[in-house]
């Protein structure tokens, strides 16, 4: 257990004191390092209290560890590289049930080549950086994805980049991502497969950019050379910002049940060189802002098997250019809107 009293921190492992002093990072790291070495079951560190860390430092979380932070880590100064207050690389079986991070991190949480990761409730109240990054980019074989990643609830505000980003992940489950005034995406899935997402709720995500509340890129949803439905999203909400939903660069295999997009600065929906995408399988509405657009770049195979349905479209347009392969538009209610499609 790590506790704060006044300006002092104390870390104890049972009856044994492993740190006493004024440095939050040193106290928590000492507690983590005091856990039983070589363990194959999880041991826990509880942090009670709030404190500061510099952006050029990090807590390195070992395998088979639960780190529960009942307080706020306030990050000061500037950092470089992959520095993050919560960091792990090449580890397994890590759980962070609670943490709040504020200040100026480069990354709030950074996990590279980490398997069996569970994040509970994460609150980010920052003014810079990327929120949560999970990737497999330490591996020479990028097709060897990290697996079994769970994120319960992320509430992010003020990141200069994405709130949550994955790259090279398989078997991903996310409950809710709330993004407010983030510089780029609310949730970005790169080269990610077999994902279940409950809700993405973004206000002013990626304003003035081509990023989106929810974005799929870099062959997200592609398994082998095909696009079976393997990414399922319950709901996407977007207000303002850049785009609402953006699928690009040979991604797809996704079904989004419900959408509610309004007043986006760029396209409400842009599907570009994507395959097997089902938008508003249950219901949805798109109001104002940019259009709903099917498009393609010449360097990739044309978009295919796109379904856009069950939408009320108000004060905008539905555009398809060039004509995609096997695109379907059905049950669209157009209110002061136009449809320019090929079917």
CSV table of C-alpha atoms in Angstrom, one decimal:
chain,number,residue,atom,x,y,z
A,1,UNK,CA,0.0,0.0,0.0
A,2,UNK,CA,1.1,3.5,-0.8
A,3,UNK,CA,-0.2,6.4,1.2
A,4,UNK,CA,0.3,10.1,1.4
A,5,UNK,CA,0.4,12.2,4.6
A,6,UNK,CA,1.0,15.9,4.1
A,7,UNK,CA,4.0,16.1,1.7
A,8,UNK,CA,5.3,12.6,2.5
A,9,UNK,CA,4.7,9.3,0.9
A,10,UNK,CA,5.0,5.9,2.5
A,11,UNK,CA,5.1,2.6,0.7
A,12,UNK,CA,4.6,-0.7,2.6
A,13,UNK,CA,4.5,-4.3,1.7
A,14,UNK,CA,2.7,-5.9,4.6
A,15,UNK,CA,4.6,-4.8,7.7
A,16,UNK,CA,7.7,-3.9,5.7
A,17,UNK,CA,8.4,-0.3,4.7
A,18,UNK,CA,9.9,0.0,1.2
A,19,UNK,CA,9.8,3.8,0.8
A,20,UNK,CA,9.4,6.9,2.8
A,21,UNK,CA,9.9,10.4,1.3
A,22,UNK,CA,8.4,13.1,-0.9
A,23,UNK,CA,8.4,11.5,-4.3
A,24,UNK,CA,5.1,9.9,-5.4
A,25,UNK,CA,6.7,8.1,-8.4
A,26,UNK,CA,9.5,6.7,-6.3
A,27,UNK,CA,7.0,5.5,-3.7
A,28,UNK,CA,4.7,3.7,-6.1
A,29,UNK,CA,7.6,2.2,-8.1
A,30,UNK,CA,9.1,0.9,-4.8
A,31,UNK,CA,5.8,-0.8,-4.0
A,32,UNK,CA,5.6,-2.3,-7.4
A,33,UNK,CA,9.2,-3.5,-7.2
A,34,UNK,CA,8.6,-5.1,-3.8
A,35,UNK,CA,6.1,-7.6,-5.1
A,36,UNK,CA,7.1,-11.2,-5.3
A,37,UNK,CA,9.5,-11.8,-8.2
A,38,UNK,CA,8.7,-14.6,-10.7
A,39,UNK,CA,5.0,-14.6,-9.7
A,40,UNK,CA,2.4,-16.2,-12.0
A,41,UNK,CA,-0.6,-14.8,-10.2
A,42,UNK,CA,-1.5,-11.2,-9.7
A,43,UNK,CA,-0.4,-9.2,-6.6
A,44,UNK,CA,-1.7,-5.7,-5.9
A,45,UNK,CA,-0.6,-2.2,-5.1
A,46,UNK,CA,-3.1,0.3,-3.7
A,47,UNK,CA,-2.3,4.0,-4.0
A,48,UNK,CA,-4.2,6.3,-1.7
A,49,UNK,CA,-3.6,9.9,-2.4
A,50,UNK,CA,-2.8,12.3,-5.2
A,51,UNK,CA,0.5,13.6,-6.3
A,52,UNK,CA,2.8,14.7,-9.1
A,53,UNK,CA,5.1,13.1,-11.6
A,54,UNK,CA,7.2,14.8,-14.3
A,55,UNK,CA,6.4,14.1,-17.9
A,56,UNK,CA,9.9,12.7,-18.4
A,57,UNK,CA,9.3,9.9,-15.8
A,58,UNK,CA,7.1,6.8,-15.6
A,59,UNK,CA,5.8,4.0,-13.5
A,60,UNK,CA,6.9,0.7,-15.0
A,61,UNK,CA,4.2,-1.9,-14.2
A,62,UNK,CA,5.4,-5.5,-14.1
A,63,UNK,CA,3.5,-8.6,-15.1
A,64,UNK,CA,0.9,-10.1,-12.9
A,65,UNK,CA,0.1,-6.8,-11.2
A,66,UNK,CA,-2.9,-4.9,-10.1
A,67,UNK,CA,-2.2,-1.2,-9.7
A,68,UNK,CA,-5.2,0.6,-8.2
A,69,UNK,CA,-4.8,4.4,-8.0
A,70,UNK,CA,-7.4,6.0,-5.7
A,71,UNK,CA,-6.2,9.6,-6.5
A,72,UNK,CA,-4.9,11.8,-9.2
A,73,UNK,CA,-1.5,11.6,-10.9
A,74,UNK,CA,-0.7,15.2,-12.0
A,75,UNK,CA,1.9,15.3,-14.7
A,76,UNK,CA,4.2,18.3,-15.0
A,77,UNK,CA,6.7,19.6,-17.5
A,78,UNK,CA,7.5,17.9,-20.8
A,79,UNK,CA,8.6,14.5,-21.9
A,80,UNK,CA,9.9,12.7,-25.0
A,81,UNK,CA,9.7,9.2,-26.5
A,82,UNK,CA,7.2,6.9,-25.0
A,83,UNK,CA,7.1,8.3,-21.5
A,84,UNK,CA,3.9,7.9,-19.6
A,85,UNK,CA,2.9,7.9,-16.0
A,86,UNK,CA,1.4,4.4,-16.4
A,87,UNK,CA,3.7,2.3,-18.6
A,88,UNK,CA,4.3,-1.3,-19.5
A,89,UNK,CA,6.2,-3.1,-22.3
A,90,UNK,CA,6.5,-6.8,-23.0
A,91,UNK,CA,4.4,-7.7,-20.0
A,92,UNK,CA,1.3,-9.8,-19.3
A,93,UNK,CA,-1.7,-9.9,-16.9
A,94,UNK,CA,-1.8,-6.2,-15.8
A,95,UNK,CA,-4.9,-4.6,-14.3
A,96,UNK,CA,-5.5,-0.9,-13.5
A,97,UNK,CA,-8.9,-0.7,-11.9
A,98,UNK,CA,-8.9,3.1,-11.3
A,99,UNK,CA,-6.7,6.0,-12.2
A,100,UNK,CA,-7.1,9.7,-12.8
A,101,UNK,CA,-4.4,11.5,-14.7
A,102,UNK,CA,-4.1,15.3,-15.2
A,103,UNK,CA,-1.5,17.8,-16.5
A,104,UNK,CA,0.8,17.5,-19.5
A,105,UNK,CA,1.7,13.8,-20.2
A,106,UNK,CA,3.2,12.8,-23.5
A,107,UNK,CA,1.0,9.7,-23.1
A,108,UNK,CA,-1.2,9.2,-20.2
A,109,UNK,CA,-1.0,5.4,-20.4
A,110,UNK,CA,1.3,3.4,-22.8
A,111,UNK,CA,1.2,-0.3,-23.2
A,112,UNK,CA,3.5,-2.0,-25.8
A,113,UNK,CA,3.4,-5.8,-26.4
A,114,UNK,CA,1.2,-6.3,-23.3
A,115,UNK,CA,-1.1,-9.3,-23.2
A,116,UNK,CA,-4.1,-9.8,-20.9
A,117,UNK,CA,-4.6,-6.1,-20.0
A,118,UNK,CA,-7.6,-4.8,-18.0
A,119,UNK,CA,-8.3,-1.1,-17.5
A,120,UNK,CA,-11.2,-0.2,-15.3
A,121,UNK,CA,-12.3,3.4,-14.9
A,122,UNK,CA,-9.8,5.9,-16.4
A,123,UNK,CA,-10.3,9.6,-16.1
A,124,UNK,CA,-8.0,11.9,-18.1
A,125,UNK,CA,-8.1,15.7,-17.5
A,126,UNK,CA,-5.1,16.7,-19.4
A,127,UNK,CA,-3.9,19.5,-21.7
A,128,UNK,CA,-1.6,17.6,-24.0
A,129,UNK,CA,-0.6,14.3,-25.3
A,130,UNK,CA,-2.3,11.0,-26.3
A,131,UNK,CA,-4.6,9.4,-23.8
A,132,UNK,CA,-4.2,5.6,-23.9
A,133,UNK,CA,-2.0,3.8,-26.5
A,134,UNK,CA,-2.0,0.0,-26.8
A,135,UNK,CA,0.1,-1.5,-29.6
A,136,UNK,CA,2.3,-4.4,-30.7
A,137,UNK,CA,5.1,-2.3,-32.2
A,138,UNK,CA,8.0,-3.9,-30.4
A,139,UNK,CA,7.5,-7.1,-32.3
A,140,UNK,CA,9.3,-7.8,-35.6
A,141,UNK,CA,6.2,-9.6,-36.9
A,142,UNK,CA,3.4,-7.0,-36.8
A,143,UNK,CA,0.9,-9.8,-37.7
A,144,UNK,CA,1.5,-11.1,-34.1
A,145,UNK,CA,-1.1,-9.0,-32.4
A,146,UNK,CA,-1.4,-8.4,-28.6
A,147,UNK,CA,-4.5,-10.2,-27.3
A,148,UNK,CA,-7.2,-10.1,-24.6
A,149,UNK,CA,-7.5,-6.4,-23.9
A,150,UNK,CA,-10.4,-5.0,-21.7
A,151,UNK,CA,-11.2,-1.4,-21.1
A,152,UNK,CA,-14.3,-0.6,-19.0
A,153,UNK,CA,-14.7,3.2,-19.1
A,154,UNK,CA,-12.6,6.0,-20.3
A,155,UNK,CA,-13.5,9.7,-19.8
A,156,UNK,CA,-11.0,11.8,-21.6
A,157,UNK,CA,-10.8,15.6,-21.9
A,158,UNK,CA,-8.1,17.8,-23.4
A,159,UNK,CA,-5.7,15.4,-25.2
A,160,UNK,CA,-3.9,17.0,-28.1
A,161,UNK,CA,-4.0,13.6,-29.9
A,162,UNK,CA,-6.4,10.6,-29.6
A,163,UNK,CA,-8.3,9.7,-26.4
A,164,UNK,CA,-7.8,6.0,-27.0
A,165,UNK,CA,-5.8,4.3,-29.8
A,166,UNK,CA,-5.0,0.7,-30.5
A,167,UNK,CA,-2.6,-0.7,-33.1
A,168,UNK,CA,-2.0,-4.4,-33.7
A,169,UNK,CA,-4.6,-5.7,-31.2
A,170,UNK,CA,-6.9,-8.8,-31.4
A,171,UNK,CA,-9.7,-9.6,-29.0
A,172,UNK,CA,-10.6,-6.2,-27.7
A,173,UNK,CA,-13.5,-5.2,-25.5
A,174,UNK,CA,-14.3,-1.6,-24.6
A,175,UNK,CA,-17.3,-0.5,-22.6
A,176,UNK,CA,-17.5,3.3,-23.1
A,177,UNK,CA,-15.2,6.0,-24.4
A,178,UNK,CA,-16.2,9.6,-23.6
A,179,UNK,CA,-14.1,12.2,-25.4
A,180,UNK,CA,-14.4,15.9,-24.9
A,181,UNK,CA,-12.3,18.5,-26.7
A,182,UNK,CA,-9.7,16.0,-27.8
A,183,UNK,CA,-7.3,17.0,-30.6
A,184,UNK,CA,-7.8,13.9,-32.8
A,185,UNK,CA,-10.0,10.8,-32.4
A,186,UNK,CA,-12.2,9.7,-29.6
A,187,UNK,CA,-11.4,6.1,-30.4
A,188,UNK,CA,-9.0,5.0,-33.2
A,189,UNK,CA,-8.6,1.3,-34.1
A,190,UNK,CA,-5.6,0.6,-36.3
A,191,UNK,CA,-5.0,-3.0,-37.5
A,192,UNK,CA,-7.3,-4.2,-34.8
A,193,UNK,CA,-9.6,-7.3,-35.1
A,194,UNK,CA,-12.3,-9.0,-33.1
A,195,UNK,CA,-13.5,-6.0,-31.1
A,196,UNK,CA,-16.6,-5.3,-29.1
A,197,UNK,CA,-17.3,-1.6,-28.4
A,198,UNK,CA,-20.2,-0.4,-26.3
A,199,UNK,CA,-20.3,3.3,-26.9
A,200,UNK,CA,-18.2,6.2,-28.3
A,201,UNK,CA,-19.5,9.6,-27.2
A,202,UNK,CA,-17.5,12.5,-28.5
A,203,UNK,CA,-17.9,16.3,-28.4
A,204,UNK,CA,-15.5,18.4,-30.4
A,205,UNK,CA,-13.2,15.5,-31.3
A,206,UNK,CA,-10.6,16.4,-33.9
A,207,UNK,CA,-12.0,19.9,-34.6
A,208,UNK,CA,-10.3,21.3,-37.8
A,209,UNK,CA,-8.8,18.0,-38.7
A,210,UNK,CA,-9.8,14.9,-40.7
A,211,UNK,CA,-9.9,12.8,-37.6
A,212,UNK,CA,-13.2,11.5,-36.2
A,213,UNK,CA,-15.1,10.5,-33.1
A,214,UNK,CA,-14.6,6.9,-34.2
A,215,UNK,CA,-12.0,5.9,-36.8
A,216,UNK,CA,-11.0,2.6,-38.3
A,217,UNK,CA,-7.7,2.6,-40.2
A,218,UNK,CA,-4.8,0.5,-41.4
A,219,UNK,CA,-6.7,-2.7,-42.2
A,220,UNK,CA,-8.7,-2.7,-39.0
A,221,UNK,CA,-11.2,-5.5,-39.2
A,222,UNK,CA,-9.3,-7.3,-41.9
A,223,UNK,CA,-8.6,-11.0,-41.2
A,224,UNK,CA,-6.3,-12.6,-43.7
A,225,UNK,CA,-7.5,-11.2,-47.0
A,226,UNK,CA,-11.2,-10.9,-46.1
A,227,UNK,CA,-13.5,-8.8,-43.9
A,228,UNK,CA,-15.9,-11.0,-41.9
A,229,UNK,CA,-17.9,-9.0,-39.4
A,230,UNK,CA,-15.6,-9.0,-36.4
A,231,UNK,CA,-15.9,-5.4,-35.0
A,232,UNK,CA,-19.2,-4.6,-33.4
A,233,UNK,CA,-20.1,-1.2,-32.0
A,234,UNK,CA,-23.2,-0.4,-30.0
A,235,UNK,CA,-23.4,3.3,-30.5
A,236,UNK,CA,-21.4,6.3,-31.8
A,237,UNK,CA,-22.4,9.8,-30.8
A,238,UNK,CA,-20.6,12.9,-32.2
A,239,UNK,CA,-21.2,16.6,-31.8
A,240,UNK,CA,-19.0,19.0,-33.7
A,241,UNK,CA,-15.4,18.2,-34.1
A,242,UNK,CA,-13.9,16.8,-37.3
A,243,UNK,CA,-15.7,13.8,-38.7
A,244,UNK,CA,-18.2,11.5,-36.9
A,245,UNK,CA,-17.3,8.1,-38.3
A,246,UNK,CA,-14.3,7.5,-40.6
A,247,UNK,CA,-13.3,4.1,-42.1
A,248,UNK,CA,-10.1,4.2,-44.3
A,249,UNK,CA,-7.1,2.3,-45.7
A,250,UNK,CA,-8.5,-1.2,-46.3
A,251,UNK,CA,-10.5,-1.5,-43.1
A,252,UNK,CA,-13.9,-2.9,-42.4
A,253,UNK,CA,-15.7,-5.9,-41.1
A,254,UNK,CA,-17.7,-3.6,-38.8
A,255,UNK,CA,-21.3,-3.2,-37.7
A,256,UNK,CA,-22.4,-0.1,-35.8
A,257,UNK,CA,-25.9,-0.5,-34.4
A,258,UNK,CA,-26.9,3.1,-33.5
A,259,UNK,CA,-25.5,6.5,-34.5
A,260,UNK,CA,-26.3,10.1,-33.6
A,261,UNK,CA,-24.1,12.6,-35.4
A,262,UNK,CA,-24.6,16.3,-35.6
A,263,UNK,CA,-22.8,19.4,-36.8
A,264,UNK,CA,-19.5,17.8,-37.7
A,265,UNK,CA,-17.0,20.1,-39.3
A,266,UNK,CA,-16.0,17.6,-42.0
A,267,UNK,CA,-17.9,14.5,-43.2
A,268,UNK,CA,-20.4,13.1,-40.8
A,269,UNK,CA,-19.4,9.7,-42.2
A,270,UNK,CA,-16.6,8.9,-44.6
A,271,UNK,CA,-16.1,5.4,-45.8
A,272,UNK,CA,-13.0,5.3,-48.1
A,273,UNK,CA,-11.6,2.0,-49.5
A,274,UNK,CA,-13.5,0.0,-46.8
A,275,UNK,CA,-15.3,-3.4,-47.0
A,276,UNK,CA,-18.3,-5.0,-45.2
A,277,UNK,CA,-19.4,-1.9,-43.3
A,278,UNK,CA,-22.9,-1.8,-41.8
A,279,UNK,CA,-23.9,1.7,-40.5
A,280,UNK,CA,-27.0,2.1,-38.3
A,281,UNK,CA,-28.0,-1.6,-38.3
A,282,UNK,CA,-30.6,-0.6,-35.7
A,283,UNK,CA,-31.3,3.1,-36.0
A,284,UNK,CA,-29.6,6.5,-36.3
A,285,UNK,CA,-29.7,10.1,-37.3
A,286,UNK,CA,-27.3,12.5,-39.0
A,287,UNK,CA,-28.0,16.2,-38.6
A,288,UNK,CA,-26.2,19.1,-40.3
A,289,UNK,CA,-22.5,19.3,-40.7
A,290,UNK,CA,-20.7,17.4,-43.4
A,291,UNK,CA,-22.2,14.7,-45.7
A,292,UNK,CA,-22.3,10.9,-45.6
A,293,UNK,CA,-19.8,9.9,-48.2
A,294,UNK,CA,-18.6,6.7,-49.9
A,295,UNK,CA,-15.3,7.3,-51.6
A,296,UNK,CA,-12.2,5.6,-52.8
A,297,UNK,CA,-8.6,6.3,-53.6
A,298,UNK,CA,-7.1,4.8,-56.7
A,299,UNK,CA,-4.2,3.1,-54.9
A,300,UNK,CA,-6.5,0.7,-53.0
A,301,UNK,CA,-9.3,-1.6,-54.0
A,302,UNK,CA,-12.7,0.1,-54.4
A,303,UNK,CA,-15.1,0.1,-51.4
A,304,UNK,CA,-17.4,-2.9,-51.3
A,305,UNK,CA,-20.3,-4.3,-49.4
A,306,UNK,CA,-21.3,-1.1,-47.7
A,307,UNK,CA,-24.8,-0.8,-46.1
A,308,UNK,CA,-26.2,2.5,-44.8
A,309,UNK,CA,-29.7,2.2,-43.5
A,310,UNK,CA,-32.3,3.1,-40.9
A,311,UNK,CA,-31.2,6.8,-40.8
A,312,UNK,CA,-32.9,10.1,-40.6
A,313,UNK,CA,-30.7,12.5,-42.5
A,314,UNK,CA,-31.4,16.2,-41.9
A,315,UNK,CA,-29.8,19.3,-43.7
A,316,UNK,CA,-27.0,17.4,-45.3
A,317,UNK,CA,-26.4,14.8,-48.1
A,318,UNK,CA,-25.6,11.2,-48.9
A,319,UNK,CA,-23.0,11.0,-51.7
A,320,UNK,CA,-21.3,8.0,-53.4
A,321,UNK,CA,-18.4,8.7,-55.7
A,322,UNK,CA,-17.0,6.5,-57.2
A,323,UNK,CA,-19.7,3.9,-57.2
A,324,UNK,CA,-18.8,1.2,-54.7
A,325,UNK,CA,-19.2,-2.5,-55.3
A,326,UNK,CA,-22.5,-3.8,-53.8
A,327,UNK,CA,-23.4,-0.8,-51.8
A,328,UNK,CA,-26.9,-0.6,-50.2
A,329,UNK,CA,-28.9,2.4,-49.1
A,330,UNK,CA,-32.2,1.7,-47.5
A,331,UNK,CA,-34.8,3.0,-45.1
A,332,UNK,CA,-33.3,6.6,-45.3
A,333,UNK,CA,-35.6,9.5,-44.3
A,334,UNK,CA,-34.3,12.6,-46.0
A,335,UNK,CA,-35.2,16.0,-44.5
A,336,UNK,CA,-34.0,18.9,-46.5
A,337,UNK,CA,-31.2,16.6,-47.7
A,338,UNK,CA,-30.3,15.0,-51.0
A,339,UNK,CA,-29.1,11.5,-52.0
A,340,UNK,CA,-26.6,11.1,-54.8
A,341,UNK,CA,-25.9,7.3,-54.9
A,342,UNK,CA,-25.5,4.7,-57.5
A,343,UNK,CA,-28.0,2.0,-56.4
